[in-house]
Short mmCIF file of C-alpha atoms and ligand atoms in Angstrom, two decimals:
data_model
loop_
_atom_site.label_atom_id
_atom_site.label_comp_id
_atom_site.label_asym_id
_atom_site.label_seq_id
_atom_site.Cartn_x
_atom_site.Cartn_y
_atom_site.Cartn_z
CA UNK A 1 42.72 -35.42 -55.28
CA UNK A 2 41.44 -33.03 -57.74
CA UNK A 3 39.73 -33.17 -61.16
CA UNK A 4 41.62 -34.38 -64.27
CA UNK A 5 39.03 -33.27 -66.91
CA UNK A 6 35.80 -31.52 -66.95
CA UNK A 7 34.00 -33.77 -69.40
CA UNK A 8 33.91 -36.24 -66.67
CA UNK A 9 31.56 -34.17 -64.69
CA UNK A 10 29.26 -32.48 -67.36
CA UNK A 11 26.65 -34.59 -65.83
CA UNK A 12 26.16 -36.29 -62.58
CA UNK A 13 25.16 -39.66 -64.01
CA UNK A 14 27.25 -42.49 -62.51
CA UNK A 15 28.77 -39.99 -59.73
CA UNK A 16 28.21 -40.60 -56.12
CA UNK A 17 28.38 -37.45 -53.74
CA UNK A 18 27.53 -37.01 -50.27
CA UNK A 19 25.62 -33.91 -48.67
CA UNK A 20 26.08 -33.52 -44.87
CA UNK A 21 23.15 -32.45 -42.82
CA UNK A 22 20.82 -33.24 -45.88
CA UNK A 23 17.42 -32.40 -44.39
CA UNK A 24 18.51 -28.68 -43.60
CA UNK A 25 17.11 -25.72 -45.43
CA UNK A 26 20.28 -25.16 -48.06
CA UNK A 27 21.14 -29.01 -48.22
CA UNK A 28 17.63 -29.88 -49.21
CA UNK A 29 17.90 -27.76 -52.34
CA UNK A 30 21.34 -28.97 -53.04
CA UNK A 31 20.30 -32.71 -52.73
CA UNK A 32 17.17 -31.65 -55.10
CA UNK A 33 19.62 -30.05 -57.70
CA UNK A 34 22.07 -32.93 -57.44
CA UNK A 35 19.36 -35.49 -58.10
CA UNK A 36 18.12 -33.40 -60.85
CA UNK A 37 21.56 -33.37 -62.56
CA UNK A 38 21.62 -37.32 -62.23
CA UNK A 39 23.99 -37.70 -59.33
CA UNK A 40 23.56 -40.56 -56.94
CA UNK A 41 23.41 -38.72 -53.39
CA UNK A 42 24.03 -39.89 -49.95
CA UNK A 43 22.42 -37.47 -47.38
CA UNK A 44 23.54 -37.59 -43.94
CA UNK A 45 21.11 -36.96 -41.33
CA UNK A 46 21.10 -37.38 -37.46
CA UNK A 47 18.08 -39.53 -37.59
CA UNK A 48 17.08 -41.32 -40.72
CA UNK A 49 14.05 -42.78 -38.83
CA UNK A 50 12.41 -39.56 -38.44
CA UNK A 51 10.00 -39.83 -41.24
CA UNK A 52 8.52 -36.11 -40.68
CA UNK A 53 11.97 -34.67 -40.84
CA UNK A 54 13.06 -36.51 -43.79
CA UNK A 55 9.81 -36.80 -45.77
CA UNK A 56 10.62 -34.01 -48.30
CA UNK A 57 13.98 -35.67 -49.27
CA UNK A 58 12.22 -38.83 -50.05
CA UNK A 59 9.80 -37.38 -52.13
CA UNK A 60 12.22 -35.63 -54.36
CA UNK A 61 12.31 -36.73 -58.15
CA UNK A 62 14.93 -39.29 -58.37
CA UNK A 63 15.15 -40.01 -54.65
CA UNK A 64 13.60 -43.50 -54.83
CA UNK A 65 16.33 -44.64 -57.11
CA UNK A 66 19.32 -42.35 -56.25
CA UNK A 67 19.07 -41.01 -52.71
CA UNK A 68 20.19 -42.92 -49.54
CA UNK A 69 19.84 -41.32 -46.20
CA UNK A 70 22.57 -42.43 -43.65
CA UNK A 71 22.94 -41.67 -39.84
CA UNK A 72 25.83 -39.52 -39.14
CA UNK A 73 26.77 -36.98 -36.45
CA UNK A 74 29.68 -34.33 -37.17
CA UNK A 75 31.32 -35.34 -33.59
CA UNK A 76 31.23 -38.93 -34.62
CA UNK A 77 34.05 -39.31 -37.36
CA UNK A 78 33.47 -42.93 -37.99
CA UNK A 79 29.92 -42.27 -39.05
CA UNK A 80 31.13 -39.64 -41.39
CA UNK A 81 33.85 -42.13 -42.78
CA UNK A 82 31.05 -44.81 -43.44
CA UNK A 83 28.86 -42.34 -45.16
CA UNK A 84 31.72 -41.01 -47.35
CA UNK A 85 33.01 -44.39 -48.61
CA UNK A 86 32.98 -44.71 -52.31
CA UNK A 87 31.86 -40.91 -52.87
CA UNK A 88 33.75 -38.58 -55.34
CA UNK A 89 32.22 -35.39 -53.73
CA UNK A 90 31.42 -34.23 -50.35
CA UNK A 91 29.17 -31.06 -49.85
CA UNK A 92 29.56 -30.19 -46.15
CA UNK A 93 26.75 -28.24 -45.08
CA UNK A 94 25.85 -29.43 -41.74
CA UNK A 95 26.25 -27.16 -38.71
CA UNK A 96 24.20 -25.72 -35.99
CA UNK A 97 22.92 -22.26 -36.62
CA UNK A 98 22.86 -20.57 -33.37
CA UNK A 99 24.70 -17.73 -31.33
CA UNK A 100 24.96 -20.17 -28.34
CA UNK A 101 28.70 -20.81 -28.01
CA UNK A 102 28.04 -24.29 -26.16
CA UNK A 103 25.94 -25.56 -28.98
CA UNK A 104 27.87 -23.76 -31.92
CA UNK A 105 31.67 -24.04 -31.68
CA UNK A 106 32.42 -27.78 -31.06
CA UNK A 107 30.23 -29.12 -34.12
CA UNK A 108 31.25 -26.35 -36.31
CA UNK A 109 34.88 -26.63 -35.77
CA UNK A 110 35.64 -30.27 -34.76
CA UNK A 111 32.90 -31.43 -37.02
CA UNK A 112 34.36 -29.74 -40.04
CA UNK A 113 37.67 -31.30 -39.30
CA UNK A 114 36.05 -34.78 -38.91
CA UNK A 115 34.61 -34.13 -42.40
CA UNK A 116 38.06 -33.19 -43.79
CA UNK A 117 39.76 -36.35 -42.08
CA UNK A 118 36.91 -38.60 -43.10
CA UNK A 119 37.12 -37.33 -46.72
CA UNK A 120 41.03 -37.92 -46.78
CA UNK A 121 40.29 -41.35 -45.23
CA UNK A 122 38.21 -42.83 -47.81
CA UNK A 123 40.57 -42.18 -50.68
CA UNK A 124 37.74 -41.80 -53.31
CA UNK A 125 37.00 -38.37 -52.69
CA UNK A 126 38.02 -35.75 -55.23
CA UNK A 127 36.63 -32.49 -53.78
CA UNK A 128 35.01 -31.24 -50.68
CA UNK A 129 32.85 -28.19 -50.86
CA UNK A 130 32.35 -26.59 -47.58
CA UNK A 131 29.33 -24.06 -46.88
CA UNK A 132 31.16 -21.33 -44.70
CA UNK A 133 29.35 -18.09 -44.30
CA UNK A 134 30.03 -14.39 -44.92
CA UNK A 135 30.15 -14.33 -41.26
CA UNK A 136 33.62 -15.72 -41.58
CA UNK A 137 34.56 -12.58 -43.73
CA UNK A 138 32.96 -9.36 -42.62
CA UNK A 139 32.77 -9.34 -39.01
CA UNK A 140 35.82 -6.74 -38.58
CA UNK A 141 35.50 -3.22 -37.31
CA UNK A 142 37.80 -2.09 -39.93
CA UNK A 143 35.11 -2.67 -42.51
CA UNK A 144 33.86 0.87 -43.25
CA UNK A 145 30.33 1.37 -44.54
CA UNK A 146 32.04 1.83 -48.05
CA UNK A 147 34.12 -0.97 -47.98
CA UNK A 148 33.43 -3.98 -50.27
CA UNK A 149 34.18 -7.30 -48.62
CA UNK A 150 35.56 -9.96 -51.01
CA UNK A 151 37.17 -13.48 -50.45
CA UNK A 152 40.39 -11.97 -49.00
CA UNK A 153 38.64 -10.63 -45.87
CA UNK A 154 38.48 -12.71 -42.77
CA UNK A 155 36.42 -11.98 -39.73
CA UNK A 156 38.42 -10.67 -36.70
CA UNK A 157 38.03 -13.41 -33.96
CA UNK A 158 38.52 -10.96 -31.06
CA UNK A 159 35.88 -8.80 -32.31
CA UNK A 160 33.66 -11.82 -32.71
CA UNK A 161 34.21 -12.69 -29.11
CA UNK A 162 33.95 -9.21 -27.71
CA UNK A 163 30.67 -8.74 -29.53
CA UNK A 164 29.51 -12.35 -28.47
CA UNK A 165 28.93 -13.03 -32.29
CA UNK A 166 29.45 -16.65 -31.68
CA UNK A 167 27.97 -18.03 -34.93
CA UNK A 168 30.52 -15.87 -36.85
CA UNK A 169 33.33 -17.04 -34.41
CA UNK A 170 32.50 -20.52 -34.79
CA UNK A 171 32.33 -20.31 -38.73
CA UNK A 172 35.60 -18.36 -39.03
CA UNK A 173 37.63 -20.74 -36.72
CA UNK A 174 35.73 -23.81 -38.73
CA UNK A 175 36.72 -22.41 -42.14
CA UNK A 176 40.30 -21.56 -41.08
CA UNK A 177 40.65 -25.05 -39.57
CA UNK A 178 39.26 -26.51 -42.81
CA UNK A 179 41.84 -24.81 -44.92
CA UNK A 180 44.65 -25.75 -42.67
CA UNK A 181 43.62 -29.56 -42.42
CA UNK A 182 42.85 -29.78 -46.00
CA UNK A 183 46.37 -28.49 -47.15
CA UNK A 184 47.82 -31.24 -44.49
CA UNK A 185 45.67 -33.85 -45.68
CA UNK A 186 45.89 -32.89 -49.40
CA UNK A 187 42.22 -32.54 -49.84
CA UNK A 188 40.91 -30.49 -52.65
CA UNK A 189 38.69 -27.82 -50.76
CA UNK A 190 36.46 -25.21 -52.02
CA UNK A 191 34.48 -23.02 -49.87
CA UNK A 192 31.04 -21.17 -50.57
CA UNK A 193 30.29 -18.16 -48.15
CA UNK A 194 26.59 -17.34 -48.50
CA UNK A 195 24.96 -14.40 -47.05
CA UNK A 196 21.60 -14.69 -45.14
CA UNK A 197 19.92 -17.35 -47.17
CA UNK A 198 15.94 -16.78 -48.29
CA UNK A 199 13.54 -18.60 -50.29
CA UNK A 200 11.02 -21.29 -50.40
CA UNK A 201 11.51 -24.08 -47.63
CA UNK A 202 11.42 -27.54 -48.85
CA UNK A 203 11.53 -28.93 -45.33
CA UNK A 204 8.42 -28.53 -43.03
CA UNK A 205 9.87 -26.55 -40.31
CA UNK A 206 11.34 -23.04 -40.09
CA UNK A 207 15.06 -22.64 -39.94
CA UNK A 208 17.00 -19.64 -38.49
CA UNK A 209 17.27 -17.56 -41.78
CA UNK A 210 13.58 -17.76 -42.85
CA UNK A 211 12.67 -17.04 -39.03
CA UNK A 212 14.52 -13.60 -39.86
CA UNK A 213 11.49 -12.79 -42.27
CA UNK A 214 8.70 -14.55 -40.49
CA UNK A 215 9.26 -12.38 -37.39
CA UNK A 216 8.31 -9.33 -39.29
CA UNK A 217 5.02 -10.72 -40.56
CA UNK A 218 3.40 -12.83 -37.56
CA UNK A 219 3.56 -9.90 -34.97
CA UNK A 220 6.71 -11.36 -33.14
CA UNK A 221 8.47 -8.02 -33.32
CA UNK A 222 7.02 -4.32 -33.32
CA UNK A 223 10.25 -2.67 -34.46
CA UNK A 224 13.19 -3.39 -36.66
CA UNK A 225 16.96 -3.09 -35.73
CA UNK A 226 19.30 -0.14 -36.97
CA UNK A 227 21.15 -2.96 -39.00
CA UNK A 228 21.54 -4.13 -42.65
CA UNK A 229 22.25 -7.45 -44.25
CA UNK A 230 23.07 -8.97 -47.57
CA UNK A 231 20.54 -11.55 -48.81
CA UNK A 232 20.69 -14.62 -51.32
CA UNK A 233 18.21 -16.96 -52.93
CA UNK A 234 18.45 -20.67 -51.62
CA UNK A 235 18.38 -21.69 -55.39
CA UNK A 236 21.46 -19.58 -56.01
CA UNK A 237 23.44 -21.13 -52.97
CA UNK A 238 22.61 -24.56 -54.05
CA UNK A 239 23.73 -23.67 -57.84
CA UNK A 240 26.83 -22.11 -56.39
CA UNK A 241 27.97 -25.23 -54.46
CA UNK A 242 27.05 -27.58 -57.73
CA UNK A 243 29.11 -25.14 -59.88
CA UNK A 244 32.20 -24.98 -57.67
CA UNK A 245 32.22 -28.72 -57.34
CA UNK A 246 32.08 -29.31 -61.16
CA UNK A 247 34.37 -26.72 -62.35
CA UNK A 248 37.66 -28.15 -62.41
CA UNK A 249 39.25 -24.81 -62.09
CA UNK A 250 37.27 -23.73 -59.15
CA UNK A 251 39.40 -22.90 -56.03
CA UNK A 252 39.53 -20.83 -52.61
CA UNK A 253 36.62 -18.87 -51.31
CA UNK A 254 33.33 -17.85 -53.22
CA UNK A 255 31.13 -15.21 -51.70
CA UNK A 256 27.59 -15.83 -52.49
CA UNK A 257 25.69 -12.57 -51.40
CA UNK A 258 23.22 -10.39 -53.00
CA UNK A 259 22.45 -6.54 -52.37
CA UNK A 260 22.73 -5.24 -48.85
CA UNK A 261 19.36 -3.94 -47.31
CA UNK A 262 18.74 -2.17 -44.23
CA UNK A 263 16.17 -3.85 -42.03
CA UNK A 264 13.91 -0.85 -42.63
CA UNK A 265 14.10 -1.47 -46.42
CA UNK A 266 13.22 -5.01 -46.03
CA UNK A 267 10.10 -4.24 -43.79
CA UNK A 268 9.07 -1.58 -46.63
CA UNK A 269 9.23 -4.23 -49.25
CA UNK A 270 7.38 -6.72 -47.11
CA UNK A 271 4.64 -4.29 -46.38
CA UNK A 272 4.29 -3.35 -49.97
CA UNK A 273 4.02 -6.99 -51.13
CA UNK A 274 2.14 -8.12 -48.30
CA UNK A 275 0.20 -5.30 -46.56
CA UNK A 276 -2.22 -7.77 -44.75
CA UNK A 277 0.50 -8.34 -42.13
CA UNK A 278 1.71 -6.11 -39.22
CA UNK A 279 5.14 -5.30 -40.69
CA UNK A 280 7.14 -2.95 -38.37
CA UNK A 281 7.35 0.51 -39.64
CA UNK A 282 9.78 1.90 -36.72
CA UNK A 283 13.39 1.65 -36.19
CA UNK A 284 14.29 0.28 -32.74
CA UNK A 285 15.90 3.08 -30.31
CA UNK A 286 14.47 5.80 -32.56
CA UNK A 287 18.05 6.77 -33.77
CA UNK A 288 17.02 6.31 -37.53
CA UNK A 289 18.53 4.06 -40.27
CA UNK A 290 22.16 4.84 -39.70
CA UNK A 291 23.88 1.44 -40.05
CA UNK A 292 24.55 0.76 -43.79
CA UNK A 293 26.27 -2.59 -43.27
CA UNK A 294 28.77 -4.03 -45.77
CA UNK A 295 28.71 -4.66 -49.41
CA UNK A 296 29.75 -7.81 -50.78
CA UNK A 297 31.32 -8.90 -54.05
CA UNK A 298 29.98 -12.01 -55.62
CA UNK A 299 32.19 -11.44 -58.81
CA UNK A 300 34.12 -14.83 -58.57
CA UNK A 301 30.78 -16.80 -58.45
CA UNK A 302 29.37 -14.47 -61.26
CA UNK A 303 32.44 -15.35 -63.45
CA UNK A 304 31.35 -19.05 -62.94
CA UNK A 305 27.96 -18.52 -64.13
CA UNK A 306 26.05 -18.16 -60.99
CA UNK A 307 23.33 -15.51 -60.84
CA UNK A 308 21.99 -13.50 -57.93
CA UNK A 309 18.25 -13.35 -57.68
CA UNK A 310 16.96 -9.72 -56.50
CA UNK A 311 16.40 -9.45 -52.82
CA UNK A 312 12.71 -8.71 -53.27
CA UNK A 313 12.17 -12.06 -54.98
CA UNK A 314 14.04 -13.65 -52.21
CA UNK A 315 11.45 -12.17 -49.60
CA UNK A 316 8.45 -12.86 -51.72
CA UNK A 317 9.38 -16.70 -52.31
CA UNK A 318 10.19 -16.84 -48.46
CA UNK A 319 6.63 -15.45 -47.49
CA UNK A 320 4.83 -17.60 -50.35
CA UNK A 321 6.65 -20.66 -48.97
CA UNK A 322 5.78 -19.73 -45.23
CA UNK A 323 2.20 -19.49 -46.41
CA UNK A 324 2.04 -22.60 -48.34
CA UNK A 325 3.28 -24.65 -45.58
CA UNK A 326 0.97 -23.14 -43.12
CA UNK A 327 3.83 -21.55 -41.16
CA UNK A 328 2.33 -18.16 -41.54
CA UNK A 329 -1.41 -17.86 -41.68
CA UNK A 330 -2.52 -16.59 -45.19
CA UNK A 331 -4.97 -13.58 -44.95
CA UNK A 332 -5.17 -12.15 -48.39
CA UNK A 333 -3.31 -12.91 -51.72
CA UNK A 334 -0.22 -10.66 -52.45
CA UNK A 335 -1.49 -7.40 -54.17
CA UNK A 336 1.85 -6.19 -55.62
CA UNK A 337 3.91 -7.95 -58.46
CA UNK A 338 7.46 -8.41 -56.86
CA UNK A 339 9.18 -7.88 -59.92
CA UNK A 340 8.30 -3.96 -59.87
CA UNK A 341 9.94 -3.62 -56.57
CA UNK A 342 13.78 -2.82 -56.80
N1 NAP B 401 20.75 -20.17 -43.91
C1 NAP B 401 21.59 -19.01 -43.99
O1 NAP B 401 21.32 -17.91 -44.04
C2 NAP B 401 22.92 -19.53 -43.99
C3 NAP B 401 23.89 -18.37 -44.42
C4 NAP B 401 25.42 -18.74 -44.47
C5 NAP B 401 25.70 -20.09 -44.22
N2 NAP B 401 24.87 -20.93 -43.78
C6 NAP B 401 25.58 -22.26 -43.44
O2 NAP B 401 24.86 -23.05 -44.30
C7 NAP B 401 24.74 -24.49 -43.58
C8 NAP B 401 23.47 -24.98 -43.63
O3 NAP B 401 22.54 -23.78 -42.89
P1 NAP B 401 21.07 -23.93 -43.06
O4 NAP B 401 20.31 -22.55 -42.91
O5 NAP B 401 20.50 -24.83 -44.07
O6 NAP B 401 20.60 -24.57 -41.46
P2 NAP B 401 19.76 -25.83 -41.16
O7 NAP B 401 18.44 -25.73 -41.92
O8 NAP B 401 19.55 -25.49 -39.66
O9 NAP B 401 20.27 -27.25 -41.28
C9 NAP B 401 21.39 -27.39 -40.67
C10 NAP B 401 21.69 -28.76 -40.65
O10 NAP B 401 22.80 -29.40 -39.87
C11 NAP B 401 22.57 -30.25 -39.07
N3 NAP B 401 23.48 -30.50 -38.02
C12 NAP B 401 23.53 -29.64 -36.94
N4 NAP B 401 24.26 -30.20 -36.08
C13 NAP B 401 24.85 -31.18 -36.49
C14 NAP B 401 25.55 -32.33 -35.92
N5 NAP B 401 26.15 -32.26 -34.71
N6 NAP B 401 25.87 -33.44 -36.75
C15 NAP B 401 25.23 -33.80 -37.87
N7 NAP B 401 24.38 -32.69 -38.17
C16 NAP B 401 24.14 -31.67 -37.66
C17 NAP B 401 21.12 -30.40 -38.68
O11 NAP B 401 20.58 -31.62 -38.31
P3 NAP B 401 19.35 -31.80 -37.40
O12 NAP B 401 18.14 -31.35 -38.47
O13 NAP B 401 19.47 -33.06 -37.12
O14 NAP B 401 19.49 -30.70 -36.32
C18 NAP B 401 20.60 -29.70 -40.07
O15 NAP B 401 20.18 -30.59 -40.98
C19 NAP B 401 25.43 -24.11 -42.25
O16 NAP B 401 26.85 -24.63 -42.34
C20 NAP B 401 25.30 -22.65 -42.11
O17 NAP B 401 26.33 -22.22 -41.10
C21 NAP B 401 23.52 -20.56 -43.69
#
């Protein structure tokens, strides 16, 4: 497996790739980008007959001619093999996104192993791009507030277990299993590790990362946690996936994360841009904003030409999209130009 020459992939025309979990938040943007680049795309979904869930994919430019939706479940390897047959590239984004260990661990870990094995079985696949997470890199008590997390960092599994952070646990085990199996199976694997992903939704329903913003606007929470998080725009994440697929020299892990913001800073930016909503202005517990979180280096991705959209624009685009889709009642128009907010 692997790429012999780059010119081959300067455009997607004539190349067939598969995206697992195609109707998800990130995957939908990736399918859109791949279609724009001219690829023929197979998207796996658990139910191709669910018209409401898949309508946004079918209406993408190029979808009528070059997108096929196929039924596949991560726990059913044969369904993945059938979807991958004849594909040159696999983008494995499908995963539950939850902290419930019963729902998270098996599909994340066994599902990823099934994807690598199915990719190896079909013989046509030149590269697999796996969507891991910064959750597989930073969850380690030894990372102090001034430390910068990069691709050499791995989350500590005991720490994930002890803190019941089952999402990070599962993504770490899944990524480690992917690397081990890819080596055994001689699969060319490249991994993207995004931070919390925001931006416009193509799908009709809310997903876990956009709920992170909605809850500060719809009155669901009255305070914000003493916690910090790095954000990244969904278009940058889709771009990252395409770049690491197309760049023959890409290898290893690529963190994909913007600036780290405290929840308080997120709420202050939201309140400035959207003063019509009841955005919390108090930190939970009253201890103040002590948790600085980790800083992340996206240097490797930047070197491939992938940019990082400022967090304020990630937030602005998310809220505008939630309004456009009727997931957040529109009260008055935004009064602040987001580009003036750092
Ligand atoms: N969003 C973020 O902030 C973020 C950050 C870092 C990494 N990631 C990673 O990025 C990937 C996509 O996340 P997302 O935010 O786009 O999530 P999402 O919108 O919830 O999409 C997840 C997709 O996975 C599919 N899926 C779940 N379990 C499956 C199974 N057993 N078999 C087949 N498909 C299954 C879902 O299908 P159904 O619709 O049928 O349930 C859905 O299409 C995940 O691997 C996630 O860990 C996300």
